[in-house]
mmCIF file of C-alpha atoms in Angstrom:
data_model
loop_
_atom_site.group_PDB
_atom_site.id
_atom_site.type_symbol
_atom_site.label_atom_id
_atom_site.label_comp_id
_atom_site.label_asym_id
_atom_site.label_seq_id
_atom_site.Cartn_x
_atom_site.Cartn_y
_atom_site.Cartn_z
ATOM 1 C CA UNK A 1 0.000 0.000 0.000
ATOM 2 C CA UNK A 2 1.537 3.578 -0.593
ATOM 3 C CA UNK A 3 0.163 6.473 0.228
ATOM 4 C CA UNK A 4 1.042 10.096 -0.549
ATOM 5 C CA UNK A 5 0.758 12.711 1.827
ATOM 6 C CA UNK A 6 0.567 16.364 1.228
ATOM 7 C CA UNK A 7 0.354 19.073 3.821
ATOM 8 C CA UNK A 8 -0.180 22.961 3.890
ATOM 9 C CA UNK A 9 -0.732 24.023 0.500
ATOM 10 C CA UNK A 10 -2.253 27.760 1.384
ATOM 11 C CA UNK A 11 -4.030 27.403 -1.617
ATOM 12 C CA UNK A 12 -5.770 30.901 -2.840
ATOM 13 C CA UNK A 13 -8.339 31.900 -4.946
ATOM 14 C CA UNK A 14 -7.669 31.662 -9.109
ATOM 15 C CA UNK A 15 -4.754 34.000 -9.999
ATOM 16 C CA UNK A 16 -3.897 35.264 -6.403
ATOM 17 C CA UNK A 17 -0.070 34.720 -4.610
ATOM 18 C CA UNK A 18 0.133 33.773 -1.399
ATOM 19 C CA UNK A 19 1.243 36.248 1.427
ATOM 20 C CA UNK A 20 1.003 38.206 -2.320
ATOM 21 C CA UNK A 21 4.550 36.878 -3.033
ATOM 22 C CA UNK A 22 4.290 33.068 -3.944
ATOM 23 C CA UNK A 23 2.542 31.190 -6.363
ATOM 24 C CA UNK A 24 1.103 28.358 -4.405
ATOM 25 C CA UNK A 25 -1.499 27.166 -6.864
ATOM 26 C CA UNK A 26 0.862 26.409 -9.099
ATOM 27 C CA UNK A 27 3.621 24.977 -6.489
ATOM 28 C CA UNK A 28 0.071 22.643 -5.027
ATOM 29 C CA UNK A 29 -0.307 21.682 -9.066
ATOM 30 C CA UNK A 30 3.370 20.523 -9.770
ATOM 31 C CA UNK A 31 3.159 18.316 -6.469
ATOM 32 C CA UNK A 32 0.022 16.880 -8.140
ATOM 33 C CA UNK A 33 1.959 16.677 -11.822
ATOM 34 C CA UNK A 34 4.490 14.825 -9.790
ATOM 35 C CA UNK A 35 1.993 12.161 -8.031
ATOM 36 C CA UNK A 36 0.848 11.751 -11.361
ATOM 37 C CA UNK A 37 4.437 10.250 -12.598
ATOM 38 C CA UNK A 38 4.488 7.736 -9.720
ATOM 39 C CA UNK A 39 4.686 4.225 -10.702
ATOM 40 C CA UNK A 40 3.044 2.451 -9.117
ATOM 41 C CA UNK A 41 0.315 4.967 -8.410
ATOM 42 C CA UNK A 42 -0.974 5.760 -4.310
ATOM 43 C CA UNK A 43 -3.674 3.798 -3.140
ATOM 44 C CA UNK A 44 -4.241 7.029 -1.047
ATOM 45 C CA UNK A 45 -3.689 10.589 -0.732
ATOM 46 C CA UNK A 46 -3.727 12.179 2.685
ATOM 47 C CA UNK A 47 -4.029 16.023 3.269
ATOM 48 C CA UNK A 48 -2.852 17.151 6.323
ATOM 49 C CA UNK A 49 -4.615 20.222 6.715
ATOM 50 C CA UNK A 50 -4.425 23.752 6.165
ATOM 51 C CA UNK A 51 -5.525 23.363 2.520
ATOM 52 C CA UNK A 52 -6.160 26.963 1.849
ATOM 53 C CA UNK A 53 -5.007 30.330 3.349
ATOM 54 C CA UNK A 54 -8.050 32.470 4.387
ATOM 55 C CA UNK A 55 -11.426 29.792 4.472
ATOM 56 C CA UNK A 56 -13.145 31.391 1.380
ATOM 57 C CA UNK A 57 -15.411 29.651 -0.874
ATOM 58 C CA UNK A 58 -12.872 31.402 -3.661
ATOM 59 C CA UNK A 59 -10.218 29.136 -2.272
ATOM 60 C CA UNK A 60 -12.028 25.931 -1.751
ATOM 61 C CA UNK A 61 -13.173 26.332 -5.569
ATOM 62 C CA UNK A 62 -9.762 26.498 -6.637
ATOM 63 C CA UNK A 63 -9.378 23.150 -4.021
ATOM 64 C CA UNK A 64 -11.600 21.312 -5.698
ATOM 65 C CA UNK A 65 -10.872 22.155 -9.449
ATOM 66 C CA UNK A 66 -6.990 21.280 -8.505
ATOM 67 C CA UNK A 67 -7.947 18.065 -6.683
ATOM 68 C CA UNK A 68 -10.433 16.785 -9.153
ATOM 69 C CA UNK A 69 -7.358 15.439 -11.131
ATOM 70 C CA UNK A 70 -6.034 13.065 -8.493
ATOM 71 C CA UNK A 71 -6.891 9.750 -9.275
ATOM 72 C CA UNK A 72 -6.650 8.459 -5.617
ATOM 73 C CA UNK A 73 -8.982 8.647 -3.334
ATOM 74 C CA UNK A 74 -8.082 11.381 -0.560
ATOM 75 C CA UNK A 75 -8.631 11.356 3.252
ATOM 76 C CA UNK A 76 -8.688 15.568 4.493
ATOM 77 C CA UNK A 77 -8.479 17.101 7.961
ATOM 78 C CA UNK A 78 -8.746 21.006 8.266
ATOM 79 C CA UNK A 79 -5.555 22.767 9.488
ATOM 80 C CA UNK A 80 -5.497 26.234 11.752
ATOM 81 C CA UNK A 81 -6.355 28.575 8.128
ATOM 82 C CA UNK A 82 -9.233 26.111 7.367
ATOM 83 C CA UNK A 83 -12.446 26.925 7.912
ATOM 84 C CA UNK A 84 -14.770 23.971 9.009
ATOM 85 C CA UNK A 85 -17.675 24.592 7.343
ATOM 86 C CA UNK A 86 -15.828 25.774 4.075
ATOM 87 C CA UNK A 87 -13.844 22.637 4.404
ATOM 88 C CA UNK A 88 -16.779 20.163 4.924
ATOM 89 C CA UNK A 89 -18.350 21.680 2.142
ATOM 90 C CA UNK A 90 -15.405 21.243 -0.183
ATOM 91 C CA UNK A 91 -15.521 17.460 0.602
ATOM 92 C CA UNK A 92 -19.275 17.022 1.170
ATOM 93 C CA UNK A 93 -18.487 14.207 -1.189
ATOM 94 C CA UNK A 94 -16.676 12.464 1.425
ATOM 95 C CA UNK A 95 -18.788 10.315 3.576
ATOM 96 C CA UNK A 96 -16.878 9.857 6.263
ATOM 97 C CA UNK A 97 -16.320 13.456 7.472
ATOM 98 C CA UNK A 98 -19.038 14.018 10.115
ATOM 99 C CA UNK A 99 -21.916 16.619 9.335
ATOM 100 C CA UNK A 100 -21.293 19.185 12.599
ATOM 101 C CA UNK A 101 -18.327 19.701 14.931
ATOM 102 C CA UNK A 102 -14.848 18.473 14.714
ATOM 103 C CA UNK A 103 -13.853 16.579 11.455
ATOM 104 C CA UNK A 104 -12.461 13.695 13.269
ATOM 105 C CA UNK A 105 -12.715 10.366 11.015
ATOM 106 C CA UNK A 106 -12.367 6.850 10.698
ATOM 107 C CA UNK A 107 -11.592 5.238 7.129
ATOM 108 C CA UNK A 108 -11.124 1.996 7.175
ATOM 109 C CA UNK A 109 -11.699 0.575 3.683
ATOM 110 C CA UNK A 110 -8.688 1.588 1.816
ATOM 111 C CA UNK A 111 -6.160 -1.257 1.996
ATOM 112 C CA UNK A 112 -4.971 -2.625 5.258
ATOM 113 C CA UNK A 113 -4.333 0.406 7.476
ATOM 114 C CA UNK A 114 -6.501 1.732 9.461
ATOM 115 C CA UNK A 115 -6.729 6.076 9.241
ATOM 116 C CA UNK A 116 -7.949 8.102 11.444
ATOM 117 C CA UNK A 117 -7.914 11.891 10.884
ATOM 118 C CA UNK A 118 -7.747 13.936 14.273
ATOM 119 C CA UNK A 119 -9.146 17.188 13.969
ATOM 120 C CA UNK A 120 -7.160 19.174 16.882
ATOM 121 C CA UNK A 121 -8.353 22.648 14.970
ATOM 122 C CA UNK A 122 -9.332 25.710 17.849
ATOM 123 C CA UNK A 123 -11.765 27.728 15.302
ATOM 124 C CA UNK A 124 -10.317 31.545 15.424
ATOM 125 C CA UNK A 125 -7.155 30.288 16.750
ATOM 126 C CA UNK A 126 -3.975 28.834 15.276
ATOM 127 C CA UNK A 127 -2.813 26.385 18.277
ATOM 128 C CA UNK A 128 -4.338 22.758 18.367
ATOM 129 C CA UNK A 129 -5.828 21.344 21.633
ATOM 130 C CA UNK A 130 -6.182 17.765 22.302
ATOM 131 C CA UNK A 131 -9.330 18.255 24.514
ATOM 132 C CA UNK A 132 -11.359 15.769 26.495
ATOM 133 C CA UNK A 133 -13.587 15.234 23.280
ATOM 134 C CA UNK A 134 -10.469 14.573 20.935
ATOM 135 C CA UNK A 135 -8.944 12.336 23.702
ATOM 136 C CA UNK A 136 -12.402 10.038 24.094
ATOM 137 C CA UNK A 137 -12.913 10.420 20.873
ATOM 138 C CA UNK A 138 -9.678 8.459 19.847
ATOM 139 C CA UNK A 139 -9.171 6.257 22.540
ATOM 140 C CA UNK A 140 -12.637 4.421 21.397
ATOM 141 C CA UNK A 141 -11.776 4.737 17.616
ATOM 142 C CA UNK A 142 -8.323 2.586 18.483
ATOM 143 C CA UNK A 143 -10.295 0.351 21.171
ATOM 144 C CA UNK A 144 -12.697 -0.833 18.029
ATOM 145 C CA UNK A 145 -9.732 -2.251 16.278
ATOM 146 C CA UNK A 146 -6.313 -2.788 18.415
ATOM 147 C CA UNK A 147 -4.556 -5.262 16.476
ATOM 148 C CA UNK A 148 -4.546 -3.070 13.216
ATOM 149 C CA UNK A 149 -2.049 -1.175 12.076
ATOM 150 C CA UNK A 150 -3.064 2.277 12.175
ATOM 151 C CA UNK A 151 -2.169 6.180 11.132
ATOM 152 C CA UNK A 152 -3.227 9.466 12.989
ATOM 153 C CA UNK A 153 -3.416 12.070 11.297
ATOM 154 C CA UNK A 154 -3.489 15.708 12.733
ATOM 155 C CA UNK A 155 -2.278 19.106 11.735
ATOM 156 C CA UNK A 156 -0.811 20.435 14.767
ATOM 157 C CA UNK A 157 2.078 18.419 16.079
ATOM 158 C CA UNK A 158 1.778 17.496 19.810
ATOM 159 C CA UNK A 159 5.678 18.578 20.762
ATOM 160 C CA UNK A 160 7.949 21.741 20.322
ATOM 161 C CA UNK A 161 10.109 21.409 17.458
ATOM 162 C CA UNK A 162 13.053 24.121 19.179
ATOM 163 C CA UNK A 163 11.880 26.678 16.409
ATOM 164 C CA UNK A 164 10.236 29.504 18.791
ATOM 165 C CA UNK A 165 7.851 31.536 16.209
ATOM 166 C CA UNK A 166 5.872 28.300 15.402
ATOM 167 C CA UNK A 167 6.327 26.253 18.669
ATOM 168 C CA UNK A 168 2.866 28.322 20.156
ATOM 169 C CA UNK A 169 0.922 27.100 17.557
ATOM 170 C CA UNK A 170 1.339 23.416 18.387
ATOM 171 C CA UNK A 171 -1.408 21.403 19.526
ATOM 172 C CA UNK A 172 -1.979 21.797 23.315
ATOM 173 C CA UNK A 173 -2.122 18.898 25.937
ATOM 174 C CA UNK A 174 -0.002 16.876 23.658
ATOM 175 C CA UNK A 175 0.373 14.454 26.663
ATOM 176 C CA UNK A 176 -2.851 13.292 26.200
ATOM 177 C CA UNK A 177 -2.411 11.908 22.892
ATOM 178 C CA UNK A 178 0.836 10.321 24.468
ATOM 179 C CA UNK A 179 -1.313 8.783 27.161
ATOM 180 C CA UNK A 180 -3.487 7.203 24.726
ATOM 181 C CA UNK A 181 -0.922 6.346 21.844
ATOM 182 C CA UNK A 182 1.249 4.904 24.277
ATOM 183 C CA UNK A 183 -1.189 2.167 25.605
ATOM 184 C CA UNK A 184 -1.951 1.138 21.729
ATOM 185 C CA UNK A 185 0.802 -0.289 19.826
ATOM 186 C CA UNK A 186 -0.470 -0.918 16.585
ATOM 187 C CA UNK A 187 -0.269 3.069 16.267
ATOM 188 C CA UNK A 188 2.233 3.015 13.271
ATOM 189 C CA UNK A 189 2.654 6.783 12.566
ATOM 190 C CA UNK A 190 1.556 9.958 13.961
ATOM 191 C CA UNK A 191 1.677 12.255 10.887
ATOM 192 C CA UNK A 192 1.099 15.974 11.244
ATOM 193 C CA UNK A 193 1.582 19.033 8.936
ATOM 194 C CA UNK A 194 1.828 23.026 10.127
ATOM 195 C CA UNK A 195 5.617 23.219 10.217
ATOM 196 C CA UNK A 196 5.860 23.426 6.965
ATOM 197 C CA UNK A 197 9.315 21.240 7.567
ATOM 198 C CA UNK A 198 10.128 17.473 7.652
ATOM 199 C CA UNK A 199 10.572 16.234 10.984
ATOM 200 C CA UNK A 200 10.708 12.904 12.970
ATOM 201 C CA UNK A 201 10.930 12.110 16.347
ATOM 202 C CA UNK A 202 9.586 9.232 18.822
ATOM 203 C CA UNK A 203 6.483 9.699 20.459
ATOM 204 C CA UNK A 204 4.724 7.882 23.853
ATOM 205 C CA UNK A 205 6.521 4.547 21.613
ATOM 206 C CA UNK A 206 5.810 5.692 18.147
ATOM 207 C CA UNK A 207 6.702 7.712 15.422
ATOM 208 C CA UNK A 208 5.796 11.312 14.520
ATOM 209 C CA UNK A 209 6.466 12.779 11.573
ATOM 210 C CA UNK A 210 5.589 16.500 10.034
ATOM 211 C CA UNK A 211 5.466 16.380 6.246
ATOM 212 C CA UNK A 212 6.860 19.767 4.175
ATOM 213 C CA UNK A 213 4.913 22.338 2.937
ATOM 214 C CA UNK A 214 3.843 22.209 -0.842
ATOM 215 C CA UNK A 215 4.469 26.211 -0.992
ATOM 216 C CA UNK A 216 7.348 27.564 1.347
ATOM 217 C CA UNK A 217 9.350 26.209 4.262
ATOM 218 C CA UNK A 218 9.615 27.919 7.670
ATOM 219 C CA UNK A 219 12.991 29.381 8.298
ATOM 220 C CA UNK A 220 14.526 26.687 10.511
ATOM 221 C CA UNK A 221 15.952 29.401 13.196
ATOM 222 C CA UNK A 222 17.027 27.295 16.408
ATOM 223 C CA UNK A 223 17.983 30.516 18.277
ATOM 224 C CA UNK A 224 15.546 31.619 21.330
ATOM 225 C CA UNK A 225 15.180 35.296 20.234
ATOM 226 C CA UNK A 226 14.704 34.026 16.080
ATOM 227 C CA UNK A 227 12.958 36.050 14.087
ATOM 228 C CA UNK A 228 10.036 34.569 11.873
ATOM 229 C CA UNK A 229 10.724 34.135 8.671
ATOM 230 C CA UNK A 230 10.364 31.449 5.588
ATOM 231 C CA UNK A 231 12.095 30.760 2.758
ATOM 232 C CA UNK A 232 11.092 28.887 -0.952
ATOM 233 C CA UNK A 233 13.285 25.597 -0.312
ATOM 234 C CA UNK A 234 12.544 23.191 -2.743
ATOM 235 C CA UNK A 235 9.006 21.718 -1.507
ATOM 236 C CA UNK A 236 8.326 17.875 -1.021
ATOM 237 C CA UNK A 237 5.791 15.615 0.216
ATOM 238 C CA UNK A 238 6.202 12.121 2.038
ATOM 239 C CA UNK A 239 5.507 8.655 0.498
ATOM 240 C CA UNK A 240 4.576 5.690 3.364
ATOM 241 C CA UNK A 241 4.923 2.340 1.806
ATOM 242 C CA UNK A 242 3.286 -0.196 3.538
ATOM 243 C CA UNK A 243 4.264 -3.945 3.026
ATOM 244 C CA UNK A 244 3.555 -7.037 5.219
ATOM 245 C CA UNK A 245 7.162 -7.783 5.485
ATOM 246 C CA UNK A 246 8.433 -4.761 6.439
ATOM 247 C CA UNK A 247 6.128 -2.716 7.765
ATOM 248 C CA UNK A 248 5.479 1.298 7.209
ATOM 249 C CA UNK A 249 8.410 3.145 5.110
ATOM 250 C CA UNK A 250 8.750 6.580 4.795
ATOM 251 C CA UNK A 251 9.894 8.480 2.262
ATOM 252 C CA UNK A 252 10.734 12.458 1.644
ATOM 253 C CA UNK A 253 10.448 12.638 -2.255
ATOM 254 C CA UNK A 254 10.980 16.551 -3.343
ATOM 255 C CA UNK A 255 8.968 18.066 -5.637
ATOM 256 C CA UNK A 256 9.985 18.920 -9.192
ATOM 257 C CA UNK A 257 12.185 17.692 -12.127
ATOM 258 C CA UNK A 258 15.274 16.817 -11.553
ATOM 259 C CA UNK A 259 18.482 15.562 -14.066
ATOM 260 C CA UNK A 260 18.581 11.698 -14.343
ATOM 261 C CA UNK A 261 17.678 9.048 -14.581
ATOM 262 C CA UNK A 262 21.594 8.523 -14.958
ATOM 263 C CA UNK A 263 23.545 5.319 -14.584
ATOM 264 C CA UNK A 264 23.187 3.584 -11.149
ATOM 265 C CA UNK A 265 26.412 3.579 -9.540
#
């Protein structure tokens, strides 16, 4: 099984930048060129939340004409520039988004992982909180099925990466989740967006990951006193490859053409 995931495209309306400066349409339709080139092709594509920049109907059009191509399905959460209804309408398509409150989900009919999409989104804010909903929420979603391998999926990340203009924005009460992840091992990956940067780190006995943005990175500025800033690194998305004998792979695979193929050596 592989599965593609994509994460904070800031998508804006038809013919607008981003932050008036970058292109992210286009940047959000060579990542879907390059998904197109894959061979073998995902079995899924996961979007890990803030899709578009502002929550405007403008933006979720220009969603939904750019995702129409993809010929995977997709699993969606909404990230902290989402808007919830905006989003649910977007994917009103999907059946397994929920018709009121938090977009959690459960999809279980698309090969043999189990995903289930987190929604950790504070409407009006840009931190996550993993609240006594989320928490029940999850721990009887993994109780239904313990022995199967399974991915959550969240925008937020649950930990401070050491970069200290985006660490605020994390998802709150993160030691919930841990609580919960911890006491069910067939939790294979915890994969978040919002940093717009690749990271990996364990977590209560798992992995977390953050994918990249599809648009720009955030400056990775280590320093207490940093000041915020991001650059236009060359984006990427991951690839998890799921096989019986191994287990869940990851994979960073940038986005864009590139010389080769040349002689393996």
């Amino acid at each position: 099984m592989l599965i593609a995931q994509l994460s904070d495209p800031h998508l804006r309306p038809a013919g607008e930048l981003y932050r008036g400066l970058v292109d992210s349409n286009a940047m959000f339709a060579a990542a879907l060129d390059q998904l197109d080139r894959l061979d073998p092709q995902p079995d899924l594509v996961l979007l890990s939340g803030d899709l578009v920049e502002e929550g405007t109907e403008a933006e979720y059009a220009q969603a939904a004409s750019l995702l129409a191509r993809l010929r995977a399905p997709i699993l969606a959460i909404p990230g902290n520039h989402d808007s919830r209804d905006g989003f649910r309408r977007c994917f009103a398509h999907h059946p397994h988004l929920p018709a009121s409150g938090p977009l959690h989900f459960a999809a279980d009919g698309f090969g043999p992982l189990r995903v289930l999409g987190l929604d950790v989104t504070v409407p009006g804010a840009h931190h996550g909180e993993m609240d006594a909903a989320a928490y029940a929420w999850l721990e009887a979603r993994l109780a239904e099925q313990p022995g199967r391998p399974t991915l959550i999926m969240m925008h937020q990340p649950p930990f401070a990466s050491g970069i200290p203009f985006i660490d605020p924005y994390r998802c709150h009460h993160g030691e919930r989740l841990a609580a919960i992840v911890a006491r069910h091992p067939s939790v294979e990956r915890i994969l978040c967006g919002n940093l717009h940067r690749f990271m990996q780190l364990r977590f209560a006995g798992t992995l977390l990951m953050t994918a990249p943005s599809t648009t720009t990175a955030l400056a990775l500025r280590l320093s207490p006193d940093a000041e915020p800033a991001s650059y236009v690194e060359p984006p990427a998305m991951l690839l998890h490859h799921w096989r019986k004998e191994t287990g869940l792979v990851t994979h960073l695979m940038p986005i864009g053409t590139f010389r080769g193929p040349l002689p393996f050596f």
